């Protein structure tokens, strides 16, 4: 029997894969950028707004945890290819974006490089748990 208080394990997964050699500040920044687009394109991943006991409102957040993984540059490239082949919703962060300072230049930097030559430092992917697990094959949870 499921009640409103029974935890529900989602049948989907939100995952971020980071290149293992990023600096700590880069890991945090890349993760934030990567997941920022999910809620705008996939409204089903966002829950209801929050409010504290005084009624102060807060923005809604994802309905489920964001799992963070790490891997080598080669693992990121392979995971990216698997995400593309499965047509899973995804976002990318390339090394070039560390040198840009605004959204326009970020998009131009990604647009300037063919898919198979992107220097990926991060990838976010959303989809059915088993499909996301296959995309992340060989990577490990971020320590």
Short mmCIF file of N, CA and C in Angstrom, two decimals:
data_model
loop_
_atom_site.label_atom_id
_atom_site.label_comp_id
_atom_site.label_asym_id
_atom_site.label_seq_id
_atom_site.Cartn_x
_atom_site.Cartn_y
_atom_site.Cartn_z
N UNK A 1 0.84 -1.18 0.00
CA UNK A 1 0.00 0.00 0.00
C UNK A 1 0.89 1.25 0.00
N UNK A 2 0.63 2.17 -0.89
CA UNK A 2 1.39 3.41 -0.98
C UNK A 2 0.56 4.55 -0.42
N UNK A 3 1.17 5.33 0.46
CA UNK A 3 0.50 6.49 1.01
C UNK A 3 1.28 7.73 0.63
N UNK A 4 0.74 8.89 0.98
CA UNK A 4 1.43 10.15 0.67
C UNK A 4 2.77 10.24 1.37
N UNK A 5 2.96 9.49 2.44
CA UNK A 5 4.21 9.55 3.20
C UNK A 5 5.20 8.47 2.78
N UNK A 6 4.78 7.54 1.92
CA UNK A 6 5.66 6.47 1.47
C UNK A 6 6.65 7.02 0.45
N UNK A 7 7.95 6.84 0.71
CA UNK A 7 8.93 7.31 -0.28
C UNK A 7 8.76 6.55 -1.59
N UNK A 8 8.87 7.26 -2.68
CA UNK A 8 8.74 6.66 -4.00
C UNK A 8 10.09 6.73 -4.69
N UNK A 9 10.56 5.57 -5.12
CA UNK A 9 11.81 5.54 -5.87
C UNK A 9 11.48 5.87 -7.32
N UNK A 10 12.02 6.96 -7.83
CA UNK A 10 11.68 7.34 -9.21
C UNK A 10 12.21 6.30 -10.20
N UNK A 11 11.50 6.18 -11.31
CA UNK A 11 11.97 5.26 -12.35
C UNK A 11 12.89 5.97 -13.33
N UNK A 12 13.23 7.22 -13.02
CA UNK A 12 14.17 8.00 -13.83
C UNK A 12 15.37 8.38 -12.98
N UNK A 13 16.38 8.88 -13.66
CA UNK A 13 17.61 9.28 -12.97
C UNK A 13 18.12 10.58 -13.58
N UNK A 14 18.58 11.47 -12.71
CA UNK A 14 19.31 12.67 -13.13
C UNK A 14 20.76 12.41 -12.73
N UNK A 15 21.66 12.47 -13.69
CA UNK A 15 23.06 12.20 -13.38
C UNK A 15 23.96 13.23 -14.06
N UNK A 16 25.03 13.56 -13.37
CA UNK A 16 26.06 14.44 -13.88
C UNK A 16 27.36 13.66 -13.88
N UNK A 17 28.08 13.70 -14.99
CA UNK A 17 29.38 13.07 -15.10
C UNK A 17 30.42 14.16 -15.29
N UNK A 18 31.39 14.19 -14.37
CA UNK A 18 32.44 15.21 -14.39
C UNK A 18 33.78 14.57 -14.72
N UNK A 19 34.61 15.31 -15.43
CA UNK A 19 35.97 14.82 -15.68
C UNK A 19 36.73 14.84 -14.37
N UNK A 20 37.45 13.79 -14.10
CA UNK A 20 38.10 13.57 -12.80
C UNK A 20 39.18 14.59 -12.46
N UNK A 21 39.70 15.31 -13.43
CA UNK A 21 40.82 16.21 -13.16
C UNK A 21 40.41 17.68 -12.97
N UNK A 22 39.13 17.94 -12.73
CA UNK A 22 38.68 19.31 -12.50
C UNK A 22 39.02 19.77 -11.09
N UNK A 23 39.25 21.06 -10.96
CA UNK A 23 39.45 21.67 -9.64
C UNK A 23 38.12 21.66 -8.89
N UNK A 24 38.16 21.69 -7.56
CA UNK A 24 36.89 21.66 -6.80
C UNK A 24 35.90 22.74 -7.22
N UNK A 25 36.36 23.98 -7.41
CA UNK A 25 35.43 25.04 -7.80
C UNK A 25 34.84 24.76 -9.17
N UNK A 26 35.63 24.13 -10.07
CA UNK A 26 35.13 23.80 -11.40
C UNK A 26 34.05 22.72 -11.33
N UNK A 27 34.25 21.73 -10.45
CA UNK A 27 33.26 20.67 -10.30
C UNK A 27 31.90 21.24 -9.89
N UNK A 28 31.93 22.15 -8.93
CA UNK A 28 30.68 22.75 -8.46
C UNK A 28 30.04 23.61 -9.54
N UNK A 29 30.85 24.42 -10.19
CA UNK A 29 30.34 25.31 -11.23
C UNK A 29 29.77 24.52 -12.40
N UNK A 30 30.50 23.52 -12.86
CA UNK A 30 30.04 22.72 -13.99
C UNK A 30 28.74 22.00 -13.64
N UNK A 31 28.67 21.42 -12.45
CA UNK A 31 27.46 20.72 -12.04
C UNK A 31 26.26 21.66 -12.05
N UNK A 32 26.42 22.84 -11.48
CA UNK A 32 25.32 23.80 -11.44
C UNK A 32 24.87 24.19 -12.85
N UNK A 33 25.82 24.47 -13.72
CA UNK A 33 25.46 24.84 -15.10
C UNK A 33 24.75 23.69 -15.80
N UNK A 34 25.27 22.48 -15.66
CA UNK A 34 24.71 21.34 -16.39
C UNK A 34 23.26 21.06 -16.01
N UNK A 35 22.94 21.12 -14.74
CA UNK A 35 21.57 20.77 -14.34
C UNK A 35 20.60 21.93 -14.50
N UNK A 36 21.10 23.12 -14.73
CA UNK A 36 20.22 24.29 -14.78
C UNK A 36 19.19 24.22 -15.91
N UNK A 37 19.48 23.54 -16.98
CA UNK A 37 18.53 23.47 -18.08
C UNK A 37 17.48 22.39 -17.97
N UNK A 38 17.70 21.44 -17.09
CA UNK A 38 16.77 20.31 -17.02
C UNK A 38 15.34 20.75 -16.70
N UNK A 39 15.19 21.60 -15.70
CA UNK A 39 13.84 22.00 -15.29
C UNK A 39 13.11 22.83 -16.33
N UNK A 40 13.83 23.56 -17.15
CA UNK A 40 13.16 24.39 -18.15
C UNK A 40 12.69 23.55 -19.33
N UNK A 41 13.42 22.51 -19.67
CA UNK A 41 13.05 21.66 -20.79
C UNK A 41 12.24 20.44 -20.38
N UNK A 42 12.38 20.03 -19.12
CA UNK A 42 11.72 18.83 -18.62
C UNK A 42 10.96 19.16 -17.34
N UNK A 43 9.82 19.81 -17.45
CA UNK A 43 9.12 20.27 -16.24
C UNK A 43 8.76 19.14 -15.28
N UNK A 44 8.69 17.90 -15.77
CA UNK A 44 8.34 16.79 -14.88
C UNK A 44 9.41 16.49 -13.83
N UNK A 45 10.62 17.02 -13.99
CA UNK A 45 11.67 16.77 -13.00
C UNK A 45 11.59 17.73 -11.82
N UNK A 46 10.75 18.75 -11.93
CA UNK A 46 10.66 19.79 -10.90
C UNK A 46 9.43 19.54 -10.01
N UNK A 47 9.63 19.64 -8.70
CA UNK A 47 8.54 19.45 -7.74
C UNK A 47 7.77 20.74 -7.50
N UNK A 48 7.03 20.74 -6.42
CA UNK A 48 6.22 21.89 -6.04
C UNK A 48 7.08 22.92 -5.29
N UNK A 49 6.66 24.18 -5.26
CA UNK A 49 7.39 25.20 -4.48
C UNK A 49 7.41 24.83 -3.00
N UNK A 50 8.38 25.36 -2.30
CA UNK A 50 8.54 25.15 -0.86
C UNK A 50 8.03 26.37 -0.11
N UNK A 51 7.75 26.18 1.17
CA UNK A 51 7.43 27.29 2.07
C UNK A 51 7.83 26.85 3.47
N UNK A 52 8.32 27.80 4.26
CA UNK A 52 8.65 27.47 5.64
C UNK A 52 7.43 27.66 6.53
N UNK A 53 7.60 27.44 7.82
CA UNK A 53 6.46 27.50 8.75
C UNK A 53 5.84 28.89 8.82
N UNK A 54 6.58 29.93 8.44
CA UNK A 54 6.04 31.28 8.43
C UNK A 54 5.37 31.63 7.11
N UNK A 55 5.39 30.71 6.17
CA UNK A 55 4.77 30.96 4.88
C UNK A 55 5.68 31.66 3.88
N UNK A 56 6.96 31.81 4.21
CA UNK A 56 7.91 32.41 3.27
C UNK A 56 8.12 31.45 2.11
N UNK A 57 7.85 31.89 0.89
CA UNK A 57 7.96 30.98 -0.25
C UNK A 57 9.40 30.80 -0.73
N UNK A 58 9.66 29.61 -1.30
CA UNK A 58 10.96 29.27 -1.89
C UNK A 58 10.71 28.57 -3.22
N UNK A 59 11.66 28.65 -4.08
CA UNK A 59 11.52 28.05 -5.41
C UNK A 59 11.45 26.52 -5.33
N UNK A 60 10.78 25.92 -6.29
CA UNK A 60 10.77 24.46 -6.33
C UNK A 60 12.14 23.92 -6.72
N UNK A 61 12.37 22.66 -6.41
CA UNK A 61 13.62 22.00 -6.76
C UNK A 61 13.29 20.69 -7.47
N UNK A 62 14.32 19.98 -7.90
CA UNK A 62 14.11 18.69 -8.53
C UNK A 62 13.35 17.76 -7.60
N UNK A 63 12.56 16.88 -8.16
CA UNK A 63 11.81 15.90 -7.40
C UNK A 63 12.70 14.75 -6.91
N UNK A 64 13.86 14.62 -7.48
CA UNK A 64 14.73 13.49 -7.17
C UNK A 64 16.17 13.95 -7.04
N UNK A 65 17.00 13.12 -6.42
CA UNK A 65 18.40 13.50 -6.25
C UNK A 65 19.11 13.63 -7.59
N UNK A 66 20.16 14.43 -7.59
CA UNK A 66 21.08 14.52 -8.72
C UNK A 66 22.31 13.72 -8.31
N UNK A 67 22.59 12.66 -9.03
CA UNK A 67 23.73 11.81 -8.73
C UNK A 67 24.93 12.30 -9.53
N UNK A 68 26.06 12.44 -8.87
CA UNK A 68 27.25 12.98 -9.52
C UNK A 68 28.31 11.88 -9.61
N UNK A 69 28.84 11.71 -10.81
CA UNK A 69 29.84 10.70 -11.12
C UNK A 69 31.09 11.38 -11.65
N UNK A 70 32.18 10.61 -11.71
CA UNK A 70 33.39 11.14 -12.32
C UNK A 70 34.02 10.08 -13.20
N UNK A 71 34.80 10.56 -14.16
CA UNK A 71 35.47 9.66 -15.08
C UNK A 71 36.53 10.41 -15.87
N UNK A 72 37.23 9.67 -16.69
CA UNK A 72 38.28 10.24 -17.52
C UNK A 72 37.67 10.95 -18.72
N UNK A 73 38.51 11.66 -19.44
CA UNK A 73 38.07 12.34 -20.66
C UNK A 73 37.49 11.33 -21.64
N UNK A 74 38.12 10.16 -21.73
CA UNK A 74 37.65 9.12 -22.64
C UNK A 74 36.28 8.58 -22.21
N UNK A 75 36.09 8.45 -20.91
CA UNK A 75 34.79 7.99 -20.39
C UNK A 75 33.69 8.99 -20.69
N UNK A 76 34.03 10.28 -20.58
CA UNK A 76 33.04 11.33 -20.91
C UNK A 76 32.65 11.25 -22.38
N UNK A 77 33.64 11.08 -23.24
CA UNK A 77 33.36 10.98 -24.67
C UNK A 77 32.48 9.79 -24.97
N UNK A 78 32.78 8.65 -24.35
CA UNK A 78 31.98 7.44 -24.56
C UNK A 78 30.56 7.63 -24.02
N UNK A 79 30.43 8.21 -22.83
CA UNK A 79 29.12 8.44 -22.24
C UNK A 79 28.30 9.39 -23.10
N UNK A 80 28.94 10.40 -23.63
CA UNK A 80 28.27 11.36 -24.51
C UNK A 80 27.71 10.63 -25.73
N UNK A 81 28.52 9.79 -26.33
CA UNK A 81 28.05 9.02 -27.49
C UNK A 81 26.88 8.11 -27.15
N UNK A 82 26.93 7.47 -25.99
CA UNK A 82 25.83 6.60 -25.57
C UNK A 82 24.56 7.40 -25.30
N UNK A 83 24.71 8.59 -24.70
CA UNK A 83 23.54 9.45 -24.45
C UNK A 83 22.91 9.89 -25.78
N UNK A 84 23.76 10.23 -26.75
CA UNK A 84 23.25 10.63 -28.06
C UNK A 84 22.54 9.47 -28.75
N UNK A 85 23.15 8.27 -28.70
CA UNK A 85 22.56 7.12 -29.38
C UNK A 85 21.22 6.71 -28.77
N UNK A 86 21.01 7.04 -27.51
CA UNK A 86 19.75 6.73 -26.84
C UNK A 86 18.78 7.92 -26.86
N UNK A 87 19.20 9.01 -27.48
CA UNK A 87 18.37 10.23 -27.57
C UNK A 87 17.90 10.71 -26.21
N UNK A 88 18.75 10.60 -25.20
CA UNK A 88 18.40 11.06 -23.86
C UNK A 88 18.61 12.57 -23.75
N UNK A 89 17.77 13.25 -23.01
CA UNK A 89 18.00 14.67 -22.76
C UNK A 89 19.36 14.85 -22.08
N UNK A 90 20.14 15.82 -22.54
CA UNK A 90 21.50 16.00 -22.03
C UNK A 90 21.93 17.45 -22.15
N UNK A 91 22.92 17.78 -21.35
CA UNK A 91 23.59 19.07 -21.48
C UNK A 91 25.08 18.79 -21.39
N UNK A 92 25.86 19.67 -22.01
CA UNK A 92 27.31 19.50 -22.02
C UNK A 92 28.00 20.75 -21.51
N UNK A 93 29.18 20.54 -20.98
CA UNK A 93 30.05 21.64 -20.58
C UNK A 93 31.42 21.28 -21.13
N UNK A 94 31.98 22.17 -21.95
CA UNK A 94 33.29 21.91 -22.55
C UNK A 94 34.36 22.77 -21.87
N UNK A 95 35.59 22.38 -22.06
CA UNK A 95 36.69 23.13 -21.43
C UNK A 95 36.72 24.57 -21.91
N UNK A 96 36.27 24.82 -23.14
CA UNK A 96 36.25 26.18 -23.68
C UNK A 96 35.38 27.13 -22.86
N UNK A 97 34.39 26.61 -22.16
CA UNK A 97 33.47 27.47 -21.42
C UNK A 97 34.12 28.11 -20.19
N UNK A 98 35.25 27.57 -19.75
CA UNK A 98 35.95 28.21 -18.63
C UNK A 98 36.56 29.55 -19.05
N UNK A 99 36.71 29.78 -20.35
CA UNK A 99 37.33 31.01 -20.85
C UNK A 99 36.30 32.04 -21.30
N UNK A 100 35.03 31.69 -21.30
CA UNK A 100 34.00 32.64 -21.74
C UNK A 100 33.39 33.30 -20.52
N UNK A 101 32.68 34.37 -20.75
CA UNK A 101 32.13 35.09 -19.61
C UNK A 101 30.65 35.36 -19.68
N UNK A 102 29.99 34.79 -20.70
CA UNK A 102 28.55 35.05 -20.82
C UNK A 102 27.88 33.94 -21.63
N UNK A 103 26.58 33.91 -21.57
CA UNK A 103 25.79 32.85 -22.20
C UNK A 103 25.96 32.83 -23.71
N UNK A 104 25.99 34.00 -24.33
CA UNK A 104 26.15 34.09 -25.79
C UNK A 104 27.47 33.43 -26.21
N UNK A 105 28.56 33.79 -25.55
CA UNK A 105 29.87 33.23 -25.89
C UNK A 105 29.94 31.74 -25.56
N UNK A 106 29.24 31.30 -24.51
CA UNK A 106 29.20 29.87 -24.18
C UNK A 106 28.60 29.07 -25.34
N UNK A 107 27.45 29.52 -25.82
CA UNK A 107 26.79 28.81 -26.92
C UNK A 107 27.66 28.84 -28.18
N UNK A 108 28.30 29.96 -28.44
CA UNK A 108 29.16 30.07 -29.62
C UNK A 108 30.36 29.13 -29.52
N UNK A 109 30.90 28.98 -28.32
CA UNK A 109 32.06 28.10 -28.12
C UNK A 109 31.69 26.64 -28.39
N UNK A 110 30.52 26.22 -27.96
CA UNK A 110 30.08 24.85 -28.22
C UNK A 110 29.76 24.68 -29.71
N UNK A 111 29.06 25.65 -30.27
CA UNK A 111 28.67 25.60 -31.68
C UNK A 111 29.88 25.53 -32.62
N UNK A 112 31.02 26.04 -32.21
CA UNK A 112 32.21 26.10 -33.07
C UNK A 112 32.92 24.75 -33.22
N UNK A 113 32.52 23.73 -32.44
CA UNK A 113 33.26 22.47 -32.43
C UNK A 113 32.33 21.33 -32.84
N UNK A 114 32.78 20.46 -33.78
CA UNK A 114 31.95 19.30 -34.15
C UNK A 114 31.73 18.38 -32.94
N UNK A 115 30.62 17.66 -32.97
CA UNK A 115 30.23 16.78 -31.87
C UNK A 115 31.36 15.87 -31.41
N UNK A 116 32.03 15.22 -32.36
CA UNK A 116 33.05 14.24 -31.99
C UNK A 116 34.38 14.86 -31.56
N UNK A 117 34.46 16.19 -31.56
CA UNK A 117 35.70 16.86 -31.14
C UNK A 117 35.50 17.74 -29.91
N UNK A 118 34.31 17.69 -29.30
CA UNK A 118 34.07 18.48 -28.09
C UNK A 118 35.00 18.03 -26.98
N UNK A 119 35.64 18.98 -26.32
CA UNK A 119 36.52 18.68 -25.18
C UNK A 119 35.66 18.74 -23.92
N UNK A 120 34.94 17.65 -23.68
CA UNK A 120 33.97 17.59 -22.59
C UNK A 120 34.63 17.55 -21.23
N UNK A 121 34.12 18.36 -20.31
CA UNK A 121 34.52 18.27 -18.89
C UNK A 121 33.32 17.90 -18.04
N UNK A 122 32.11 17.94 -18.63
CA UNK A 122 30.91 17.58 -17.90
C UNK A 122 29.76 17.25 -18.82
N UNK A 123 28.92 16.35 -18.33
CA UNK A 123 27.74 15.92 -19.07
C UNK A 123 26.63 15.66 -18.05
N UNK A 124 25.46 16.18 -18.31
CA UNK A 124 24.28 15.84 -17.49
C UNK A 124 23.34 15.07 -18.40
N UNK A 125 22.69 14.08 -17.82
CA UNK A 125 21.77 13.25 -18.59
C UNK A 125 20.58 12.88 -17.71
N UNK A 126 19.42 12.77 -18.36
CA UNK A 126 18.19 12.42 -17.66
C UNK A 126 17.46 11.37 -18.47
N UNK A 127 16.89 10.41 -17.78
CA UNK A 127 16.10 9.41 -18.46
C UNK A 127 15.79 8.23 -17.57
N UNK A 128 15.27 7.15 -18.16
CA UNK A 128 15.01 5.95 -17.38
C UNK A 128 16.30 5.47 -16.68
N UNK A 129 16.15 4.98 -15.47
CA UNK A 129 17.32 4.57 -14.67
C UNK A 129 18.25 3.65 -15.44
N UNK A 130 17.70 2.61 -16.06
CA UNK A 130 18.57 1.65 -16.73
C UNK A 130 19.31 2.26 -17.92
N UNK A 131 18.67 3.17 -18.64
CA UNK A 131 19.32 3.83 -19.77
C UNK A 131 20.45 4.74 -19.29
N UNK A 132 20.20 5.49 -18.22
CA UNK A 132 21.24 6.37 -17.67
C UNK A 132 22.39 5.55 -17.13
N UNK A 133 22.08 4.42 -16.47
CA UNK A 133 23.14 3.54 -15.97
C UNK A 133 24.02 3.04 -17.12
N UNK A 134 23.42 2.73 -18.26
CA UNK A 134 24.21 2.28 -19.42
C UNK A 134 25.08 3.40 -19.97
N UNK A 135 24.56 4.62 -19.96
CA UNK A 135 25.34 5.77 -20.42
C UNK A 135 26.58 5.95 -19.53
N UNK A 136 26.42 5.74 -18.24
CA UNK A 136 27.49 5.99 -17.26
C UNK A 136 28.40 4.79 -17.04
N UNK A 137 28.24 3.73 -17.81
CA UNK A 137 29.01 2.50 -17.63
C UNK A 137 30.51 2.80 -17.51
N UNK A 138 31.12 2.25 -16.47
CA UNK A 138 32.56 2.41 -16.27
C UNK A 138 32.96 3.58 -15.41
N UNK A 139 32.02 4.49 -15.14
CA UNK A 139 32.33 5.64 -14.30
C UNK A 139 32.09 5.28 -12.83
N UNK A 140 32.46 6.18 -11.93
CA UNK A 140 32.20 5.92 -10.51
C UNK A 140 31.57 7.13 -9.87
N UNK A 141 30.88 6.87 -8.76
CA UNK A 141 30.26 7.97 -8.02
C UNK A 141 31.36 8.94 -7.59
N UNK A 142 31.04 10.21 -7.64
CA UNK A 142 31.97 11.25 -7.20
C UNK A 142 32.24 11.03 -5.70
N UNK A 143 33.52 11.11 -5.30
CA UNK A 143 33.82 10.86 -3.88
C UNK A 143 33.25 11.92 -2.94
#
